Short mmCIF file of N, CA and C in Angstrom, two decimals:
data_model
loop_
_atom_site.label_atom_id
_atom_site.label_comp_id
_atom_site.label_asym_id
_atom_site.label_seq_id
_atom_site.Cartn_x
_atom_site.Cartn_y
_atom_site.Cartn_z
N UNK A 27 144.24 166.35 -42.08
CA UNK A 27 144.99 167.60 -42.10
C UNK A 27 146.44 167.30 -42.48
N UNK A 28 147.17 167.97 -42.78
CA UNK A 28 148.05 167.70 -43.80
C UNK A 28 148.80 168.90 -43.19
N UNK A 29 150.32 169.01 -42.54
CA UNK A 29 150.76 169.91 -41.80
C UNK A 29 152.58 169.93 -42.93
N UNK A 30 152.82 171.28 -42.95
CA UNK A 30 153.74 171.84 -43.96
C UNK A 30 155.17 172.25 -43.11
N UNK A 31 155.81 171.66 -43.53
CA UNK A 31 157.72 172.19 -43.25
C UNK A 31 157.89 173.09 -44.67
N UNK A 32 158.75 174.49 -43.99
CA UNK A 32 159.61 174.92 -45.04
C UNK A 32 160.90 175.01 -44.57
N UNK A 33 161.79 174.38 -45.57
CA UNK A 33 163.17 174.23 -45.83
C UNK A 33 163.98 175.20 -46.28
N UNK A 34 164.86 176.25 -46.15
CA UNK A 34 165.80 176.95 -46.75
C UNK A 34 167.02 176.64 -46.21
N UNK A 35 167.64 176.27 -47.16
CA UNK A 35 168.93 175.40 -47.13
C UNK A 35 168.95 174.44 -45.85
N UNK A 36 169.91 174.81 -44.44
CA UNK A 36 169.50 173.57 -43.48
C UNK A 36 168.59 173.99 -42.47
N UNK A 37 168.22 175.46 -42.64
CA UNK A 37 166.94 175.76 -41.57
C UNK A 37 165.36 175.08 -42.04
N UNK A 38 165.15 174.68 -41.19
CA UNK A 38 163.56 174.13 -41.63
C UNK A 38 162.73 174.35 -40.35
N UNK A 39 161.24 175.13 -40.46
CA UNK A 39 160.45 175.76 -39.97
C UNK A 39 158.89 174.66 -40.01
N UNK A 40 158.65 174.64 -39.44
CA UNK A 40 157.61 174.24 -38.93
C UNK A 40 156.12 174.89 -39.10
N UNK A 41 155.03 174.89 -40.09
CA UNK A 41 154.28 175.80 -39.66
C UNK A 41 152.90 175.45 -39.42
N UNK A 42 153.11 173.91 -39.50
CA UNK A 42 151.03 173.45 -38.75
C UNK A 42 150.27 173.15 -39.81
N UNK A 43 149.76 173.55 -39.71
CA UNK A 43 148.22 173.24 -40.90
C UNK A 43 148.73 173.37 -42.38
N UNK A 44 148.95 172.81 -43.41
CA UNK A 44 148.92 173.45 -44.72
C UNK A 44 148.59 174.33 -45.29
N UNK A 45 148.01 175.56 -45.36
CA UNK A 45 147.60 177.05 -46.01
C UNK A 45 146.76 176.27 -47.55
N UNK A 46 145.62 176.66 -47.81
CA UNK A 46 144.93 176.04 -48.86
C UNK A 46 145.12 176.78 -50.24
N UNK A 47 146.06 177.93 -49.89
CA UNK A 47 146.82 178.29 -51.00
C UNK A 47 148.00 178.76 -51.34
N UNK A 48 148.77 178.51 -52.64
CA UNK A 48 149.75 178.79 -53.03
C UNK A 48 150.54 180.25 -52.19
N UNK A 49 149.48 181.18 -52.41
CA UNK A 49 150.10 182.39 -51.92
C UNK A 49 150.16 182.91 -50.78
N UNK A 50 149.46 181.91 -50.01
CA UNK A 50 149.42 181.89 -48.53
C UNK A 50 151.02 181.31 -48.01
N UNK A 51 151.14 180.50 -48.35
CA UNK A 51 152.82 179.99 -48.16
C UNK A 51 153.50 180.78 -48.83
N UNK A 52 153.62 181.58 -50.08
CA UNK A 52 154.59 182.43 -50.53
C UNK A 52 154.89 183.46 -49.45
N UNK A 53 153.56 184.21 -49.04
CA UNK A 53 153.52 184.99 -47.85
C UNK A 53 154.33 184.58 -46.27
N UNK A 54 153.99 183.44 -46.22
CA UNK A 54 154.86 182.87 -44.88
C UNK A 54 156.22 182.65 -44.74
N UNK A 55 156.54 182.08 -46.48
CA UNK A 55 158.11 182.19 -46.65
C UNK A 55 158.34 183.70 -46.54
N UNK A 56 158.14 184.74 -47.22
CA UNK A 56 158.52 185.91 -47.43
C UNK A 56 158.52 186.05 -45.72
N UNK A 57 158.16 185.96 -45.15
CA UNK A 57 157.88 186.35 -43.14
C UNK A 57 159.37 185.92 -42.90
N UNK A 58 159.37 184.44 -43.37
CA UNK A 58 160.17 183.47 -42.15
C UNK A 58 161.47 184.05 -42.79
N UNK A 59 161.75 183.89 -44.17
CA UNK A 59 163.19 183.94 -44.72
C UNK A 59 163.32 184.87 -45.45
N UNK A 60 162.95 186.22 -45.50
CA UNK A 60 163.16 187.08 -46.09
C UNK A 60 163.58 187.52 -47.25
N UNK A 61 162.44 186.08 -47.78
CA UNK A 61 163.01 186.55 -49.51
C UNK A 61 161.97 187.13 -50.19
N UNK A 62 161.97 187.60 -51.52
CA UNK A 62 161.27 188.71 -51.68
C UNK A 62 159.90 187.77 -52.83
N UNK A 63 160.95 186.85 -53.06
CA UNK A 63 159.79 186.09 -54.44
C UNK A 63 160.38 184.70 -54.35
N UNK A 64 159.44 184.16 -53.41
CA UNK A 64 159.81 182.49 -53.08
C UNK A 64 159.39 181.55 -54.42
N UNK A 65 160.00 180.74 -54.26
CA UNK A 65 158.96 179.49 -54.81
C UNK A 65 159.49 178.27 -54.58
N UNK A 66 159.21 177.39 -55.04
CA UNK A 66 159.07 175.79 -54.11
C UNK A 66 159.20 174.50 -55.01
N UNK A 67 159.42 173.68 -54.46
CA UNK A 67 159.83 172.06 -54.99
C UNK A 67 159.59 171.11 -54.06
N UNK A 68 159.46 169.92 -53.81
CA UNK A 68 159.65 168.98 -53.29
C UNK A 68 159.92 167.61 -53.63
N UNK A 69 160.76 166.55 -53.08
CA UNK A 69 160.68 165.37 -53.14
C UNK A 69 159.57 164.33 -53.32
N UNK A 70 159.71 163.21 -54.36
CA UNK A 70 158.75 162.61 -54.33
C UNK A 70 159.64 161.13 -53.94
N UNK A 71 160.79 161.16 -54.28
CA UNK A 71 161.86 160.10 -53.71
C UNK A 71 163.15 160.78 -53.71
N UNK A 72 164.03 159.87 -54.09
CA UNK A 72 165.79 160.37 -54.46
C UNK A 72 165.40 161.01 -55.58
N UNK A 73 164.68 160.56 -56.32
CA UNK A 73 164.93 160.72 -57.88
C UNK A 73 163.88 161.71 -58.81
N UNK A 74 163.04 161.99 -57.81
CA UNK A 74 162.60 162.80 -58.35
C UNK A 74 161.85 164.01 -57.55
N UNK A 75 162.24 165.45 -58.22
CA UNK A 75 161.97 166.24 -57.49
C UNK A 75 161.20 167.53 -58.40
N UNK A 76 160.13 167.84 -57.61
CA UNK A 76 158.39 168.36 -58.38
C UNK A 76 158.94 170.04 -58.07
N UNK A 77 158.52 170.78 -59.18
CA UNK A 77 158.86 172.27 -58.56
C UNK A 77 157.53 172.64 -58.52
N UNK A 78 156.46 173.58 -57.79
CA UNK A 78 155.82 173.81 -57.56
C UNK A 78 155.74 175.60 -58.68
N UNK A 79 154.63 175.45 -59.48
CA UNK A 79 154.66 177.13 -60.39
C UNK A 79 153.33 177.12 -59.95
N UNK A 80 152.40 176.67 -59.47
CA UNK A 80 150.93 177.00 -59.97
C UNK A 80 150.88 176.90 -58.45
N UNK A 81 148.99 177.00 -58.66
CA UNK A 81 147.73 176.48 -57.50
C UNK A 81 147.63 175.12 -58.01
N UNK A 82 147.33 174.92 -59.17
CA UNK A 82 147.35 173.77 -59.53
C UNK A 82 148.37 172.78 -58.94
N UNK A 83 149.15 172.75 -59.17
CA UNK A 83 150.79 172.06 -58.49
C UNK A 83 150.83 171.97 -57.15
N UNK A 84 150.67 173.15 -56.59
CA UNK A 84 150.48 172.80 -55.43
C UNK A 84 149.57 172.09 -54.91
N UNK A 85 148.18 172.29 -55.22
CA UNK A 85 147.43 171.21 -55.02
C UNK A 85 147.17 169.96 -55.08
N UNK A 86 148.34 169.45 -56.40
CA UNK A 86 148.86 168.32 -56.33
C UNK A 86 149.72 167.74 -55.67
N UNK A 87 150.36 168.85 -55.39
CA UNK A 87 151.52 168.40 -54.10
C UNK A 87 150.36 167.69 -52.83
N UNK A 88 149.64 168.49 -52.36
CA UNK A 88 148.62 168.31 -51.31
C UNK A 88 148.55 166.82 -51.08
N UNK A 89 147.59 166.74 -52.47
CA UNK A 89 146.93 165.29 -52.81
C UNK A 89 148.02 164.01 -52.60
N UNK A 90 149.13 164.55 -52.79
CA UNK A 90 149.71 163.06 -52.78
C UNK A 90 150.48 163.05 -52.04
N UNK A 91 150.28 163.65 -50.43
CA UNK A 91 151.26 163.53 -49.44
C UNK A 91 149.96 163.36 -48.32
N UNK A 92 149.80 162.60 -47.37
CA UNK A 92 148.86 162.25 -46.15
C UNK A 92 149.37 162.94 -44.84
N UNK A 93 150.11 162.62 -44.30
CA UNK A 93 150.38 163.40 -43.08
C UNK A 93 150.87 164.66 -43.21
N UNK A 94 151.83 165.07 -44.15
CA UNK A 94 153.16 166.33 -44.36
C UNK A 94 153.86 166.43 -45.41
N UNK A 95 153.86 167.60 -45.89
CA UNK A 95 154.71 167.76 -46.81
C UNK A 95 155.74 169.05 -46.29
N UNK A 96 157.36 168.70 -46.79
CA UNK A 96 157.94 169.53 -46.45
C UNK A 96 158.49 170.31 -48.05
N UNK A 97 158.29 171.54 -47.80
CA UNK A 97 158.72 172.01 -49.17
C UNK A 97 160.04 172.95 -49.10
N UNK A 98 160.73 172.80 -50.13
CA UNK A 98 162.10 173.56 -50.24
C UNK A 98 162.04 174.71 -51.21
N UNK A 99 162.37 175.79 -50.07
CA UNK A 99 161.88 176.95 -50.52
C UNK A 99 162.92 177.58 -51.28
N UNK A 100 163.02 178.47 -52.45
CA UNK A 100 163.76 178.88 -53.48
C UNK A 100 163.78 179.93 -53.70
N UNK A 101 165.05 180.93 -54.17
CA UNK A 101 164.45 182.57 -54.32
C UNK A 101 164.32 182.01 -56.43
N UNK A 102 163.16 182.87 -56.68
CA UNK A 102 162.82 182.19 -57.97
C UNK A 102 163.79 183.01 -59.06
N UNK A 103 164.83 183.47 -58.69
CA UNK A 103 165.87 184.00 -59.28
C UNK A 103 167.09 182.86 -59.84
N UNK A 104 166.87 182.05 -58.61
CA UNK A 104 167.45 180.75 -58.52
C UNK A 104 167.53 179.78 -59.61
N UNK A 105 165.83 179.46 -59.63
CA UNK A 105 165.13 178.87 -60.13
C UNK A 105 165.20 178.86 -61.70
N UNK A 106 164.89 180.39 -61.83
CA UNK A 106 165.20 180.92 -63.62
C UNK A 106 166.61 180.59 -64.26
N UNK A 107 167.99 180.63 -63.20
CA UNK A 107 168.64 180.50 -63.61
C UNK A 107 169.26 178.85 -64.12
N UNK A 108 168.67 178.19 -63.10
CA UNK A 108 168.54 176.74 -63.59
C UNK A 108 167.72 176.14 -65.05
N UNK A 109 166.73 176.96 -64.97
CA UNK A 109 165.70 176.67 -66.41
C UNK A 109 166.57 177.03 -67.38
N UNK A 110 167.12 178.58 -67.21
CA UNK A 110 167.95 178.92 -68.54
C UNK A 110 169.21 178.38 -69.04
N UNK A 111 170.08 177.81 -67.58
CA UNK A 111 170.98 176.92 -67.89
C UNK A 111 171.12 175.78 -68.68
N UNK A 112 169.75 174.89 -68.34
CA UNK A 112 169.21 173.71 -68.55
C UNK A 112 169.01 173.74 -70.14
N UNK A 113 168.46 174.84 -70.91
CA UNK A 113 168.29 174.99 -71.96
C UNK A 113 169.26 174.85 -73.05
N UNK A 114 170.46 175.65 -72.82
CA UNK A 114 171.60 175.79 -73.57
C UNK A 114 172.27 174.22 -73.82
#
């Protein structure tokens, strides 16, 4: 079993079991932190950090963490604006 932290900025929540899907945690963020359209990333070291868009992704997140994964939760407004930045 594989048990999930979500992170928004320095609050981090606790929530047990992993949810076996993507939109099951979108739903829990939307509860805990009241954002309207989450989405997610996590650490794989210092240096590199995975953003989560899919089921797919997330499921990979799954696979390659054994005890816990803690994910850092994002309003995906955020997110867009980093992609579009990144571009220019």
């Amino acid at each position: 079993m594989i048990r999930l932290k979500l992170q928004l900025g320095e609050e981090i929540r606790r929530i047990g079991k992993a949810p076996e899907s993507l939109e099951k945690v979108k739903e829990k963020a939307k509860e805990l932190f009241d954002i309207a359209n989450p989405c997610f990333r996590y650490r794989i070291n210092e240096n590199h950090v995975i953003t989560i868009m899919s089921q797919e992704e997330y499921q990979e997140a799954l696979s390659v963490h054994s005890s816990f994964i803690k994910l850092e939760v994002l309003k995906s407004e955020t997110l867009l604006f980093k992609k579009s930045s990144a571009i220019r």
